[in-house]
Amino acid sequence: MKKSIRSKIMLCVMLVVGFAFLASAIGGTEYFLRVLEQHIVLEEEQKQEQAAKQIAYIQNNIMSLAKQIVVDDEIQDCMKMQRDEEIIDRLIKASSIKETLRRYINQ
C-alpha cells in the first residue's frame, strides 16, 4: 500500500515534533534535578553551620561555667572537705554549693 505524500509529511512532522518534545523533557528533567540537588546541598550546609554554631555556643557556656567553678572558693573548699567532718556540716556545704551552681547555671 502506497502512502500519500501528505501522510509521509505528517509522519515526518510528528516524528520531529515527538523527538523535540522528548529532548525538551529530558533536558528539563536534567535541569530540574541539578537545581534540586544544589538546593538540597545548600540547605544541608546551612543546617550543619547552624549546628556547629550551637555546639560552639554550648562549649563556650561550659567553659565559662567551669572557670567560675574553678575560682569559687566555696566550691573548692567543699572539694577539699575531709571525710571526718560532721555530717551536718557536709550537708550544709553541699546545699550551699548547689545554690552557687544554680546561680552560675541561671546566669
mmCIF file of N, CA and C in Angstrom:
data_model
loop_
_atom_site.group_PDB
_atom_site.id
_atom_site.type_symbol
_atom_site.label_atom_id
_atom_site.label_comp_id
_atom_site.label_asym_id
_atom_site.label_seq_id
_atom_site.Cartn_x
_atom_site.Cartn_y
_atom_site.Cartn_z
ATOM 1 N N MET A 1 0.837 -1.171 0.000
ATOM 2 C CA MET A 1 0.000 0.000 0.000
ATOM 3 C C MET A 1 0.884 1.237 0.000
ATOM 4 N N LYS A 2 0.608 2.066 -0.939
ATOM 5 C CA LYS A 2 1.407 3.273 -1.088
ATOM 6 C C LYS A 2 0.849 4.360 -0.201
ATOM 7 N N LYS A 3 1.784 5.044 0.453
ATOM 8 C CA LYS A 3 1.372 6.171 1.295
ATOM 9 C C LYS A 3 1.380 7.429 0.454
ATOM 10 N N SER A 4 0.450 8.257 0.748
ATOM 11 C CA SER A 4 0.396 9.508 0.002
ATOM 12 C C SER A 4 1.469 10.456 0.534
ATOM 13 N N ILE A 5 1.762 11.459 -0.205
ATOM 14 C CA ILE A 5 2.755 12.460 0.177
ATOM 15 C C ILE A 5 2.325 13.136 1.468
ATOM 16 N N ARG A 6 1.052 13.391 1.546
ATOM 17 C CA ARG A 6 0.523 14.077 2.738
ATOM 18 C C ARG A 6 0.772 13.242 3.997
ATOM 19 N N SER A 7 0.530 11.958 3.941
ATOM 20 C CA SER A 7 0.743 11.102 5.119
ATOM 21 C C SER A 7 2.227 10.981 5.442
ATOM 22 N N LYS A 8 3.091 10.971 4.427
ATOM 23 C CA LYS A 8 4.530 10.925 4.674
ATOM 24 C C LYS A 8 4.999 12.210 5.362
ATOM 25 N N ILE A 9 4.488 13.349 4.900
ATOM 26 C CA ILE A 9 4.862 14.631 5.511
ATOM 27 C C ILE A 9 4.372 14.682 6.954
ATOM 28 N N MET A 10 3.133 14.244 7.176
ATOM 29 C CA MET A 10 2.568 14.239 8.538
ATOM 30 C C MET A 10 3.389 13.334 9.458
ATOM 31 N N LEU A 11 3.789 12.183 8.960
ATOM 32 C CA LEU A 11 4.597 11.256 9.752
ATOM 33 C C LEU A 11 5.939 11.883 10.105
ATOM 34 N N CYS A 12 6.581 12.533 9.147
ATOM 35 C CA CYS A 12 7.872 13.190 9.403
ATOM 36 C C CYS A 12 7.718 14.322 10.414
ATOM 37 N N VAL A 13 6.671 15.125 10.255
ATOM 38 C CA VAL A 13 6.440 16.238 11.177
ATOM 39 C C VAL A 13 6.178 15.706 12.582
ATOM 40 N N MET A 14 5.366 14.660 12.686
ATOM 41 C CA MET A 14 5.061 14.075 14.001
ATOM 42 C C MET A 14 6.319 13.502 14.651
ATOM 43 N N LEU A 15 7.170 12.866 13.856
ATOM 44 C CA LEU A 15 8.419 12.332 14.398
ATOM 45 C C LEU A 15 9.326 13.455 14.889
ATOM 46 N N VAL A 16 9.453 14.514 14.113
ATOM 47 C CA VAL A 16 10.296 15.645 14.502
ATOM 48 C C VAL A 16 9.749 16.289 15.769
ATOM 49 N N VAL A 17 8.435 16.519 15.802
ATOM 50 C CA VAL A 17 7.820 17.128 16.983
ATOM 51 C C VAL A 17 7.965 16.199 18.192
ATOM 52 N N GLY A 18 7.770 14.914 17.994
ATOM 53 C CA GLY A 18 7.916 13.943 19.087
ATOM 54 C C GLY A 18 9.335 13.939 19.648
ATOM 55 N N PHE A 19 10.331 13.935 18.768
ATOM 56 C CA PHE A 19 11.722 13.978 19.234
ATOM 57 C C PHE A 19 12.030 15.298 19.936
ATOM 58 N N ALA A 20 11.448 16.385 19.431
ATOM 59 C CA ALA A 20 11.663 17.688 20.073
ATOM 60 C C ALA A 20 11.080 17.685 21.486
ATOM 61 N N PHE A 21 9.869 17.144 21.626
ATOM 62 C CA PHE A 21 9.265 17.052 22.961
ATOM 63 C C PHE A 21 10.079 16.146 23.879
ATOM 64 N N LEU A 22 10.552 15.041 23.340
ATOM 65 C CA LEU A 22 11.354 14.108 24.135
ATOM 66 C C LEU A 22 12.659 14.768 24.585
ATOM 67 N N ALA A 23 13.334 15.456 23.675
ATOM 68 C CA ALA A 23 14.583 16.141 24.026
ATOM 69 C C ALA A 23 14.319 17.237 25.050
ATOM 70 N N SER A 24 13.219 17.954 24.871
ATOM 71 C CA SER A 24 12.862 19.009 25.826
ATOM 72 C C SER A 24 12.576 18.421 27.206
ATOM 73 N N ALA A 25 11.871 17.319 27.251
ATOM 74 C CA ALA A 25 11.556 16.679 28.533
ATOM 75 C C ALA A 25 12.825 16.186 29.226
ATOM 76 N N ILE A 26 13.717 15.583 28.468
ATOM 77 C CA ILE A 26 14.970 15.091 29.055
ATOM 78 C C ILE A 26 15.808 16.261 29.568
ATOM 79 N N GLY A 27 15.939 17.304 28.764
ATOM 80 C CA GLY A 27 16.708 18.485 29.188
ATOM 81 C C GLY A 27 16.093 19.152 30.401
ATOM 82 N N GLY A 28 14.778 19.299 30.412
ATOM 83 C CA GLY A 28 14.095 19.908 31.554
ATOM 84 C C GLY A 28 14.261 19.093 32.823
ATOM 85 N N THR A 29 14.183 17.780 32.685
ATOM 86 C CA THR A 29 14.354 16.901 33.846
ATOM 87 C C THR A 29 15.766 17.008 34.404
ATOM 88 N N GLU A 30 16.759 16.995 33.525
ATOM 89 C CA GLU A 30 18.142 17.115 33.990
ATOM 90 C C GLU A 30 18.378 18.453 34.679
ATOM 91 N N TYR A 31 17.848 19.524 34.113
ATOM 92 C CA TYR A 31 17.994 20.846 34.722
ATOM 93 C C TYR A 31 17.316 20.883 36.088
ATOM 94 N N PHE A 32 16.102 20.363 36.169
ATOM 95 C CA PHE A 32 15.363 20.338 37.432
ATOM 96 C C PHE A 32 16.119 19.537 38.492
ATOM 97 N N LEU A 33 16.647 18.380 38.115
ATOM 98 C CA LEU A 33 17.385 17.556 39.078
ATOM 99 C C LEU A 33 18.655 18.258 39.555
ATOM 100 N N ARG A 34 19.334 18.961 38.643
ATOM 101 C CA ARG A 34 20.542 19.691 39.017
ATOM 102 C C ARG A 34 20.217 20.815 40.006
ATOM 103 N N VAL A 35 19.157 21.564 39.734
ATOM 104 C CA VAL A 35 18.744 22.651 40.629
ATOM 105 C C VAL A 35 18.310 22.088 41.976
ATOM 106 N N LEU A 36 17.567 20.997 41.952
ATOM 107 C CA LEU A 36 17.115 20.363 43.194
ATOM 108 C C LEU A 36 18.301 19.890 44.031
ATOM 109 N N GLU A 37 19.293 19.294 43.387
ATOM 110 C CA GLU A 37 20.481 18.824 44.103
ATOM 111 C C GLU A 37 21.238 19.999 44.734
ATOM 112 N N GLN A 38 21.395 21.087 43.994
ATOM 113 C CA GLN A 38 22.072 22.265 44.538
ATOM 114 C C GLN A 38 21.318 22.831 45.732
ATOM 115 N N HIS A 39 20.011 22.850 45.638
ATOM 116 C CA HIS A 39 19.184 23.364 46.735
ATOM 117 C C HIS A 39 19.335 22.487 47.979
ATOM 118 N N ILE A 40 19.322 21.184 47.792
ATOM 119 C CA ILE A 40 19.461 20.264 48.930
ATOM 120 C C ILE A 40 20.832 20.413 49.573
ATOM 121 N N VAL A 41 21.882 20.510 48.758
ATOM 122 C CA VAL A 41 23.239 20.665 49.289
ATOM 123 C C VAL A 41 23.353 21.967 50.080
ATOM 124 N N LEU A 42 22.819 23.050 49.542
ATOM 125 C CA LEU A 42 22.864 24.340 50.232
ATOM 126 C C LEU A 42 22.110 24.278 51.556
ATOM 127 N N GLU A 43 20.956 23.646 51.540
ATOM 128 C CA GLU A 43 20.150 23.523 52.756
ATOM 129 C C GLU A 43 20.887 22.710 53.824
ATOM 130 N N GLU A 44 21.520 21.622 53.422
ATOM 131 C CA GLU A 44 22.261 20.794 54.377
ATOM 132 C C GLU A 44 23.480 21.534 54.925
ATOM 133 N N GLU A 45 24.147 22.312 54.081
ATOM 134 C CA GLU A 45 25.285 23.107 54.556
ATOM 135 C C GLU A 45 24.836 24.119 55.599
ATOM 136 N N GLN A 46 23.689 24.738 55.368
ATOM 137 C CA GLN A 46 23.165 25.704 56.333
ATOM 138 C C GLN A 46 22.818 25.027 57.657
ATOM 139 N N LYS A 47 22.251 23.837 57.582
ATOM 140 C CA LYS A 47 21.924 23.093 58.807
ATOM 141 C C LYS A 47 23.197 22.750 59.578
ATOM 142 N N GLN A 48 24.230 22.329 58.867
ATOM 143 C CA GLN A 48 25.488 21.984 59.526
ATOM 144 C C GLN A 48 26.140 23.210 60.156
ATOM 145 N N GLU A 49 26.096 24.337 59.470
ATOM 146 C CA GLU A 49 26.662 25.566 60.034
ATOM 147 C C GLU A 49 25.911 25.974 61.294
ATOM 148 N N GLN A 50 24.596 25.853 61.274
ATOM 149 C CA GLN A 50 23.790 26.201 62.444
ATOM 150 C C GLN A 50 24.113 25.267 63.604
ATOM 151 N N ALA A 51 24.236 23.975 63.319
ATOM 152 C CA ALA A 51 24.575 23.018 64.375
ATOM 153 C C ALA A 51 25.961 23.313 64.946
ATOM 154 N N ALA A 52 26.913 23.661 64.083
ATOM 155 C CA ALA A 52 28.265 23.984 64.550
ATOM 156 C C ALA A 52 28.254 25.220 65.440
ATOM 157 N N LYS A 53 27.452 26.226 65.074
ATOM 158 C CA LYS A 53 27.352 27.433 65.901
ATOM 159 C C LYS A 53 26.730 27.120 67.259
ATOM 160 N N GLN A 54 25.717 26.271 67.263
ATOM 161 C CA GLN A 54 25.080 25.900 68.529
ATOM 162 C C GLN A 54 26.049 25.130 69.422
ATOM 163 N N ILE A 55 26.811 24.225 68.836
ATOM 164 C CA ILE A 55 27.792 23.455 69.609
ATOM 165 C C ILE A 55 28.859 24.384 70.172
ATOM 166 N N ALA A 56 29.336 25.322 69.370
ATOM 167 C CA ALA A 56 30.348 26.272 69.852
ATOM 168 C C ALA A 56 29.787 27.117 70.995
ATOM 169 N N TYR A 57 28.533 27.528 70.888
ATOM 170 C CA TYR A 57 27.896 28.317 71.949
ATOM 171 C C TYR A 57 27.814 27.503 73.242
ATOM 172 N N ILE A 58 27.413 26.252 73.130
ATOM 173 C CA ILE A 58 27.323 25.388 74.317
ATOM 174 C C ILE A 58 28.708 25.168 74.919
ATOM 175 N N GLN A 59 29.708 24.958 74.076
ATOM 176 C CA GLN A 59 31.072 24.777 74.574
ATOM 177 C C GLN A 59 31.546 26.014 75.328
ATOM 178 N N ASN A 60 31.261 27.176 74.792
ATOM 179 C CA ASN A 60 31.661 28.413 75.473
ATOM 180 C C ASN A 60 30.970 28.549 76.818
ATOM 181 N N ASN A 61 29.695 28.191 76.875
ATOM 182 C CA ASN A 61 28.979 28.242 78.151
ATOM 183 C C ASN A 61 29.585 27.283 79.167
ATOM 184 N N ILE A 62 29.924 26.091 78.730
ATOM 185 C CA ILE A 62 30.523 25.102 79.631
ATOM 186 C C ILE A 62 31.886 25.582 80.113
ATOM 187 N N MET A 63 32.677 26.156 79.205
ATOM 188 C CA MET A 63 33.995 26.671 79.604
ATOM 189 C C MET A 63 33.845 27.791 80.624
ATOM 190 N N SER A 64 32.904 28.679 80.400
ATOM 191 C CA SER A 64 32.676 29.784 81.325
ATOM 192 C C SER A 64 32.247 29.262 82.691
ATOM 193 N N LEU A 65 31.336 28.301 82.695
ATOM 194 C CA LEU A 65 30.880 27.711 83.952
ATOM 195 C C LEU A 65 32.031 27.011 84.675
ATOM 196 N N ALA A 66 32.851 26.294 83.931
ATOM 197 C CA ALA A 66 33.991 25.602 84.537
ATOM 198 C C ALA A 66 34.973 26.600 85.152
ATOM 199 N N LYS A 67 35.211 27.712 84.469
ATOM 200 C CA LYS A 67 36.117 28.733 85.015
ATOM 201 C C LYS A 67 35.557 29.330 86.297
ATOM 202 N N GLN A 68 34.247 29.566 86.321
ATOM 203 C CA GLN A 68 33.632 30.112 87.525
ATOM 204 C C GLN A 68 33.743 29.128 88.687
ATOM 205 N N ILE A 69 33.563 27.857 88.405
ATOM 206 C CA ILE A 69 33.659 26.842 89.458
ATOM 207 C C ILE A 69 35.086 26.755 89.984
ATOM 208 N N VAL A 70 36.053 26.838 89.091
ATOM 209 C CA VAL A 70 37.453 26.719 89.498
ATOM 210 C C VAL A 70 37.859 27.850 90.430
ATOM 211 N N VAL A 71 37.380 29.054 90.185
ATOM 212 C CA VAL A 71 37.811 30.186 91.007
ATOM 213 C C VAL A 71 36.919 30.411 92.230
ATOM 214 N N ASP A 72 35.839 29.675 92.361
ATOM 215 C CA ASP A 72 34.941 29.854 93.505
ATOM 216 C C ASP A 72 35.533 29.157 94.734
ATOM 217 N N ASP A 73 35.849 29.946 95.758
ATOM 218 C CA ASP A 73 36.479 29.404 96.968
ATOM 219 C C ASP A 73 35.571 28.429 97.705
ATOM 220 N N GLU A 74 34.296 28.724 97.744
ATOM 221 C CA GLU A 74 33.365 27.864 98.478
ATOM 222 C C GLU A 74 33.317 26.455 97.888
ATOM 223 N N ILE A 75 33.261 26.392 96.586
ATOM 224 C CA ILE A 75 33.229 25.078 95.933
ATOM 225 C C ILE A 75 34.553 24.363 96.116
ATOM 226 N N GLN A 76 35.651 25.082 95.986
ATOM 227 C CA GLN A 76 36.959 24.457 96.160
ATOM 228 C C GLN A 76 37.141 23.944 97.588
ATOM 229 N N ASP A 77 36.662 24.706 98.567
ATOM 230 C CA ASP A 77 36.753 24.250 99.960
ATOM 231 C C ASP A 77 35.967 22.964 100.163
ATOM 232 N N CYS A 78 34.815 22.897 99.572
ATOM 233 C CA CYS A 78 33.999 21.689 99.719
ATOM 234 C C CYS A 78 34.675 20.490 99.058
ATOM 235 N N MET A 79 35.329 20.722 97.939
ATOM 236 C CA MET A 79 36.025 19.629 97.262
ATOM 237 C C MET A 79 37.167 19.092 98.126
ATOM 238 N N LYS A 80 37.752 19.951 98.946
ATOM 239 C CA LYS A 80 38.858 19.551 99.817
ATOM 240 C C LYS A 80 38.369 19.029 101.167
ATOM 241 N N MET A 81 37.072 19.030 101.361
ATOM 242 C CA MET A 81 36.474 18.680 102.645
ATOM 243 C C MET A 81 36.919 17.281 103.101
ATOM 244 N N GLN A 82 37.168 17.178 104.372
ATOM 245 C CA GLN A 82 37.614 15.917 104.960
ATOM 246 C C GLN A 82 36.412 15.018 105.256
ATOM 247 N N ARG A 83 36.614 13.738 105.203
ATOM 248 C CA ARG A 83 35.549 12.776 105.485
ATOM 249 C C ARG A 83 35.178 12.748 106.963
ATOM 250 N N ASP A 84 36.058 13.205 107.806
ATOM 251 C CA ASP A 84 35.771 13.133 109.240
ATOM 252 C C ASP A 84 34.951 14.318 109.744
ATOM 253 N N GLU A 85 34.555 15.227 108.855
ATOM 254 C CA GLU A 85 33.716 16.337 109.282
ATOM 255 C C GLU A 85 32.333 15.817 109.656
ATOM 256 N N GLU A 86 31.649 16.597 110.417
ATOM 257 C CA GLU A 86 30.295 16.230 110.823
ATOM 258 C C GLU A 86 29.391 16.177 109.595
ATOM 259 N N ILE A 87 28.445 15.260 109.636
ATOM 260 C CA ILE A 87 27.524 15.096 108.515
ATOM 261 C C ILE A 87 26.701 16.356 108.278
ATOM 262 N N ILE A 88 26.325 17.023 109.348
ATOM 263 C CA ILE A 88 25.518 18.237 109.210
ATOM 264 C C ILE A 88 26.299 19.337 108.503
ATOM 265 N N ASP A 89 27.602 19.436 108.815
ATOM 266 C CA ASP A 89 28.441 20.433 108.142
ATOM 267 C C ASP A 89 28.563 20.119 106.649
ATOM 268 N N ARG A 90 28.720 18.844 106.338
ATOM 269 C CA ARG A 90 28.822 18.444 104.934
ATOM 270 C C ARG A 90 27.523 18.729 104.185
ATOM 271 N N LEU A 91 26.390 18.481 104.834
ATOM 272 C CA LEU A 91 25.098 18.750 104.190
ATOM 273 C C LEU A 91 24.888 20.244 103.963
ATOM 274 N N ILE A 92 25.283 21.044 104.932
ATOM 275 C CA ILE A 92 25.150 22.497 104.787
ATOM 276 C C ILE A 92 26.027 22.991 103.641
ATOM 277 N N LYS A 93 27.262 22.498 103.584
ATOM 278 C CA LYS A 93 28.160 22.903 102.499
ATOM 279 C C LYS A 93 27.624 22.432 101.146
ATOM 280 N N ALA A 94 27.106 21.207 101.119
ATOM 281 C CA ALA A 94 26.570 20.679 99.855
ATOM 282 C C ALA A 94 25.389 21.515 99.378
ATOM 283 N N SER A 95 24.532 21.897 100.308
ATOM 284 C CA SER A 95 23.386 22.737 99.954
ATOM 285 C C SER A 95 23.850 24.095 99.441
ATOM 286 N N SER A 96 24.849 24.639 100.090
ATOM 287 C CA SER A 96 25.386 25.926 99.669
ATOM 288 C C SER A 96 25.997 25.831 98.273
ATOM 289 N N ILE A 97 26.690 24.755 98.020
ATOM 290 C CA ILE A 97 27.302 24.559 96.701
ATOM 291 C C ILE A 97 26.228 24.411 95.631
ATOM 292 N N LYS A 98 25.163 23.688 95.941
ATOM 293 C CA LYS A 98 24.075 23.541 94.972
ATOM 294 C C LYS A 98 23.495 24.899 94.602
ATOM 295 N N GLU A 99 23.311 25.742 95.587
ATOM 296 C CA GLU A 99 22.774 27.080 95.317
ATOM 297 C C GLU A 99 23.740 27.895 94.459
ATOM 298 N N THR A 100 25.027 27.785 94.767
ATOM 299 C CA THR A 100 26.033 28.509 93.982
ATOM 300 C C THR A 100 26.025 28.027 92.534
ATOM 301 N N LEU A 101 25.975 26.720 92.355
ATOM 302 C CA LEU A 101 25.957 26.170 90.996
ATOM 303 C C LEU A 101 24.681 26.573 90.251
ATOM 304 N N ARG A 102 23.568 26.602 90.938
ATOM 305 C CA ARG A 102 22.314 27.046 90.304
ATOM 306 C C ARG A 102 22.437 28.495 89.829
ATOM 307 N N ARG A 103 23.071 29.325 90.644
ATOM 308 C CA ARG A 103 23.263 30.721 90.243
ATOM 309 C C ARG A 103 24.119 30.804 88.982
ATOM 310 N N TYR A 104 25.186 30.003 88.941
ATOM 311 C CA TYR A 104 26.051 30.012 87.761
ATOM 312 C C TYR A 104 25.286 29.556 86.520
ATOM 313 N N ILE A 105 24.505 28.512 86.674
ATOM 314 C CA ILE A 105 23.779 27.964 85.527
ATOM 315 C C ILE A 105 22.724 28.941 85.026
ATOM 316 N N ASN A 106 22.086 29.651 85.930
ATOM 317 C CA ASN A 106 20.999 30.555 85.541
ATOM 318 C C ASN A 106 21.473 31.933 85.093
ATOM 319 N N GLN A 107 22.760 32.152 85.012
ATOM 320 C CA GLN A 107 23.270 33.464 84.580
ATOM 321 C C GLN A 107 22.970 33.703 83.133
#
